């Protein structure tokens, strides 16, 4: 009797988990559709039947709210509380970073014209400065990751006992060693040549 009761509880637990997951997938699909159609946050609030921030669908509404104003910045009301407006701007910065927009592209996206120096007096310029730092940090991280990937390749080639001329070709170089010296990847060839000669 106890085993049967436990199995029923497990089945109910699995059934509830599947139902919860299915509902979450449906809501996310609806949100993508609403965002595509430009459904306002107020309309979504009604569709999700959210009456307070303790409702179960409030988290979906909150995500939609920020995504909406990231996608449609021109529709953002001017009288939003500072904290909310800042949250929307932070979401935009992260969206631009995901899209790999460069600082000059973001400068234009923010509606600035002219030089960086000419925009310094604008209150939203601080977000451009923040984005420039985020972009710079990303570049450092990407270079580090690329170096780690290349180091792994060099180790693999060394295990296969490839000669420096073979690695030169693997790195995509043609012509002479001297003609490739200006390429940023030439440092990997030099690094490999040293690793290879150390083993000989």
GROMACS .gro file of C-alpha atoms in nm:
model
  200
    1UNK     CA    1   0.000   0.000   0.000
    2UNK     CA    2   0.284   0.239   0.087
    3UNK     CA    3   0.467   0.163  -0.242
    4UNK     CA    4   0.151   0.232  -0.441
    5UNK     CA    5   0.103   0.565  -0.264
    6UNK     CA    6   0.464   0.663  -0.333
    7UNK     CA    7   0.428   0.576  -0.706
    8UNK     CA    8   0.112   0.787  -0.727
    9UNK     CA    9   0.294   1.080  -0.566
   10UNK     CA   10   0.588   1.044  -0.807
   11UNK     CA   11   0.349   1.030  -1.103
   12UNK     CA   12   0.171   1.342  -0.979
   13UNK     CA   13   0.507   1.516  -0.931
   14UNK     CA   14   0.617   1.431  -1.285
   15UNK     CA   15   0.277   1.528  -1.426
   16UNK     CA   16   0.287   1.865  -1.247
   17UNK     CA   17   0.645   1.929  -1.364
   18UNK     CA   18   0.552   1.850  -1.726
   19UNK     CA   19   0.243   2.073  -1.700
   20UNK     CA   20   0.449   2.358  -1.552
   21UNK     CA   21   0.711   2.322  -1.828
   22UNK     CA   22   0.444   2.314  -2.099
   23UNK     CA   23   0.282   2.631  -1.960
   24UNK     CA   24   0.620   2.808  -1.949
   25UNK     CA   25   0.691   2.713  -2.312
   26UNK     CA   26   0.346   2.835  -2.420
   27UNK     CA   27   0.387   3.168  -2.242
   28UNK     CA   28   0.734   3.222  -2.391
   29UNK     CA   29   0.601   3.146  -2.741
   30UNK     CA   30   0.315   3.392  -2.687
   31UNK     CA   31   0.559   3.655  -2.561
   32UNK     CA   32   0.775   3.619  -2.873
   33UNK     CA   33   0.464   3.657  -3.088
   34UNK     CA   34   0.343   3.960  -2.890
   35UNK     CA   35   0.687   4.119  -2.916
   36UNK     CA   36   0.691   4.057  -3.291
   37UNK     CA   37   0.348   4.221  -3.323
   38UNK     CA   38   0.442   4.512  -3.097
   39UNK     CA   39   0.184   4.434  -2.829
   40UNK     CA   40   0.225   4.695  -2.554
   41UNK     CA   41   0.323   4.596  -2.200
   42UNK     CA   42  -0.019   4.718  -2.081
   43UNK     CA   43  -0.195   4.476  -2.319
   44UNK     CA   44   0.034   4.191  -2.208
   45UNK     CA   45  -0.045   4.273  -1.846
   46UNK     CA   46  -0.414   4.210  -1.925
   47UNK     CA   47  -0.346   3.899  -2.134
   48UNK     CA   48  -0.140   3.742  -1.855
   49UNK     CA   49  -0.405   3.847  -1.599
   50UNK     CA   50  -0.146   4.006  -1.372
   51UNK     CA   51  -0.301   4.208  -1.089
   52UNK     CA   52   0.003   4.243  -0.861
   53UNK     CA   53   0.375   4.169  -0.852
   54UNK     CA   54   0.305   3.854  -0.648
   55UNK     CA   55   0.107   3.687  -0.930
   56UNK     CA   56   0.266   3.379  -1.087
   57UNK     CA   57   0.284   3.544  -1.432
   58UNK     CA   58   0.442   3.866  -1.306
   59UNK     CA   59   0.794   3.745  -1.385
   60UNK     CA   60   0.691   3.690  -1.749
   61UNK     CA   61   0.535   4.035  -1.765
   62UNK     CA   62   0.849   4.191  -1.616
   63UNK     CA   63   1.072   4.023  -1.876
   64UNK     CA   64   0.835   4.128  -2.154
   65UNK     CA   65   0.829   4.486  -2.029
   66UNK     CA   66   1.207   4.522  -2.064
   67UNK     CA   67   1.226   4.331  -2.393
   68UNK     CA   68   0.953   4.549  -2.539
   69UNK     CA   69   1.131   4.876  -2.465
   70UNK     CA   70   1.463   4.732  -2.582
   71UNK     CA   71   1.303   4.644  -2.916
   72UNK     CA   72   1.091   4.959  -2.940
   73UNK     CA   73   1.296   5.237  -2.773
   74UNK     CA   74   1.094   5.513  -2.938
   75UNK     CA   75   0.781   5.397  -2.752
   76UNK     CA   76   0.933   5.434  -2.406
   77UNK     CA   77   0.724   5.678  -2.199
   78UNK     CA   78   0.923   5.980  -2.078
   79UNK     CA   79   0.781   5.967  -1.724
   80UNK     CA   80   0.915   5.627  -1.616
   81UNK     CA   81   1.079   5.612  -1.273
   82UNK     CA   82   1.456   5.656  -1.295
   83UNK     CA   83   1.524   5.302  -1.173
   84UNK     CA   84   1.298   5.151  -1.442
   85UNK     CA   85   1.444   5.369  -1.718
   86UNK     CA   86   1.794   5.268  -1.604
   87UNK     CA   87   1.693   4.900  -1.610
   88UNK     CA   88   1.567   4.935  -1.968
   89UNK     CA   89   1.892   5.104  -2.069
   90UNK     CA   90   2.097   4.828  -1.904
   91UNK     CA   91   1.894   4.571  -2.100
   92UNK     CA   92   1.967   4.764  -2.422
   93UNK     CA   93   2.339   4.768  -2.347
   94UNK     CA   94   2.342   4.391  -2.298
   95UNK     CA   95   2.134   4.342  -2.613
   96UNK     CA   96   2.380   4.549  -2.815
   97UNK     CA   97   2.671   4.356  -2.668
   98UNK     CA   98   2.506   4.025  -2.764
   99UNK     CA   99   2.474   4.160  -3.119
  100UNK     CA  100   2.844   4.263  -3.105
  101UNK     CA  101   2.775   4.626  -3.192
  102UNK     CA  102   3.088   4.838  -3.179
  103UNK     CA  103   3.098   5.156  -2.966
  104UNK     CA  104   3.059   5.382  -3.275
  105UNK     CA  105   2.747   5.183  -3.376
  106UNK     CA  106   2.603   5.218  -3.024
  107UNK     CA  107   2.685   5.590  -3.033
  108UNK     CA  108   2.454   5.619  -3.336
  109UNK     CA  109   2.192   5.383  -3.186
  110UNK     CA  110   2.172   5.615  -2.886
  111UNK     CA  111   2.093   5.904  -3.121
  112UNK     CA  112   2.423   6.086  -3.081
  113UNK     CA  113   2.578   6.269  -3.375
  114UNK     CA  114   2.913   6.433  -3.419
  115UNK     CA  115   3.210   6.337  -3.206
  116UNK     CA  116   3.227   6.147  -2.879
  117UNK     CA  117   3.344   6.466  -2.708
  118UNK     CA  118   3.040   6.661  -2.833
  119UNK     CA  119   2.803   6.412  -2.663
  120UNK     CA  120   2.971   6.426  -2.321
  121UNK     CA  121   2.722   6.679  -2.182
  122UNK     CA  122   2.421   6.454  -2.249
  123UNK     CA  123   2.285   6.275  -1.938
  124UNK     CA  124   2.269   5.944  -2.127
  125UNK     CA  125   2.636   5.964  -2.230
  126UNK     CA  126   2.722   5.768  -1.915
  127UNK     CA  127   2.560   5.464  -2.078
  128UNK     CA  128   2.784   5.504  -2.381
  129UNK     CA  129   3.088   5.513  -2.152
  130UNK     CA  130   2.959   5.202  -1.973
  131UNK     CA  131   2.904   5.026  -2.306
  132UNK     CA  132   3.254   5.115  -2.425
  133UNK     CA  133   3.396   4.948  -2.113
  134UNK     CA  134   3.171   4.642  -2.160
  135UNK     CA  135   3.287   4.619  -2.522
  136UNK     CA  136   3.652   4.652  -2.424
  137UNK     CA  137   3.617   4.383  -2.156
  138UNK     CA  138   3.450   4.154  -2.411
  139UNK     CA  139   3.736   4.203  -2.658
  140UNK     CA  140   3.992   4.114  -2.391
  141UNK     CA  141   3.791   3.803  -2.301
  142UNK     CA  142   3.756   3.699  -2.668
  143UNK     CA  143   4.129   3.745  -2.733
  144UNK     CA  144   4.208   3.537  -2.425
  145UNK     CA  145   3.969   3.263  -2.540
  146UNK     CA  146   4.118   3.270  -2.891
  147UNK     CA  147   4.468   3.240  -2.742
  148UNK     CA  148   4.358   2.939  -2.536
  149UNK     CA  149   4.205   2.772  -2.844
  150UNK     CA  150   4.519   2.837  -3.046
  151UNK     CA  151   4.741   2.705  -2.765
  152UNK     CA  152   4.538   2.382  -2.770
  153UNK     CA  153   4.587   2.359  -3.149
  154UNK     CA  154   4.961   2.413  -3.114
  155UNK     CA  155   4.977   2.135  -2.853
  156UNK     CA  156   4.783   1.901  -3.085
  157UNK     CA  157   5.013   1.979  -3.377
  158UNK     CA  158   5.315   1.922  -3.155
  159UNK     CA  159   5.178   1.582  -3.048
  160UNK     CA  160   5.144   1.497  -3.419
  161UNK     CA  161   5.506   1.612  -3.465
  162UNK     CA  162   5.420   1.858  -3.742
  163UNK     CA  163   5.718   2.056  -3.864
  164UNK     CA  164   5.716   2.439  -3.851
  165UNK     CA  165   5.661   2.466  -4.231
  166UNK     CA  166   5.355   2.238  -4.197
  167UNK     CA  167   5.217   2.454  -3.914
  168UNK     CA  168   5.291   2.764  -4.122
  169UNK     CA  169   5.049   2.628  -4.383
  170UNK     CA  170   4.797   2.516  -4.118
  171UNK     CA  171   4.787   2.876  -3.993
  172UNK     CA  172   4.684   2.982  -4.344
  173UNK     CA  173   5.009   3.151  -4.442
  174UNK     CA  174   5.140   3.143  -4.797
  175UNK     CA  175   5.467   3.269  -4.932
  176UNK     CA  176   5.773   3.315  -4.717
  177UNK     CA  177   5.816   3.337  -4.341
  178UNK     CA  178   5.923   3.702  -4.378
  179UNK     CA  179   5.609   3.793  -4.576
  180UNK     CA  180   5.388   3.663  -4.292
  181UNK     CA  181   5.560   3.856  -4.010
  182UNK     CA  182   5.303   4.139  -4.012
  183UNK     CA  183   5.009   3.903  -3.953
  184UNK     CA  184   4.870   3.889  -3.595
  185UNK     CA  185   4.876   3.507  -3.608
  186UNK     CA  186   5.247   3.499  -3.686
  187UNK     CA  187   5.315   3.500  -3.310
  188UNK     CA  188   5.160   3.151  -3.296
  189UNK     CA  189   5.397   3.031  -3.566
  190UNK     CA  190   5.693   3.169  -3.369
  191UNK     CA  191   5.560   3.010  -3.051
  192UNK     CA  192   5.518   2.674  -3.226
  193UNK     CA  193   5.865   2.693  -3.380
  194UNK     CA  194   6.017   2.740  -3.034
  195UNK     CA  195   5.809   2.455  -2.886
  196UNK     CA  196   5.911   2.228  -3.174
  197UNK     CA  197   6.282   2.313  -3.153
  198UNK     CA  198   6.280   2.253  -2.775
  199UNK     CA  199   6.173   1.893  -2.843
  200UNK     CA  200   6.437   1.825  -3.107
   0.00000   0.00000   0.00000
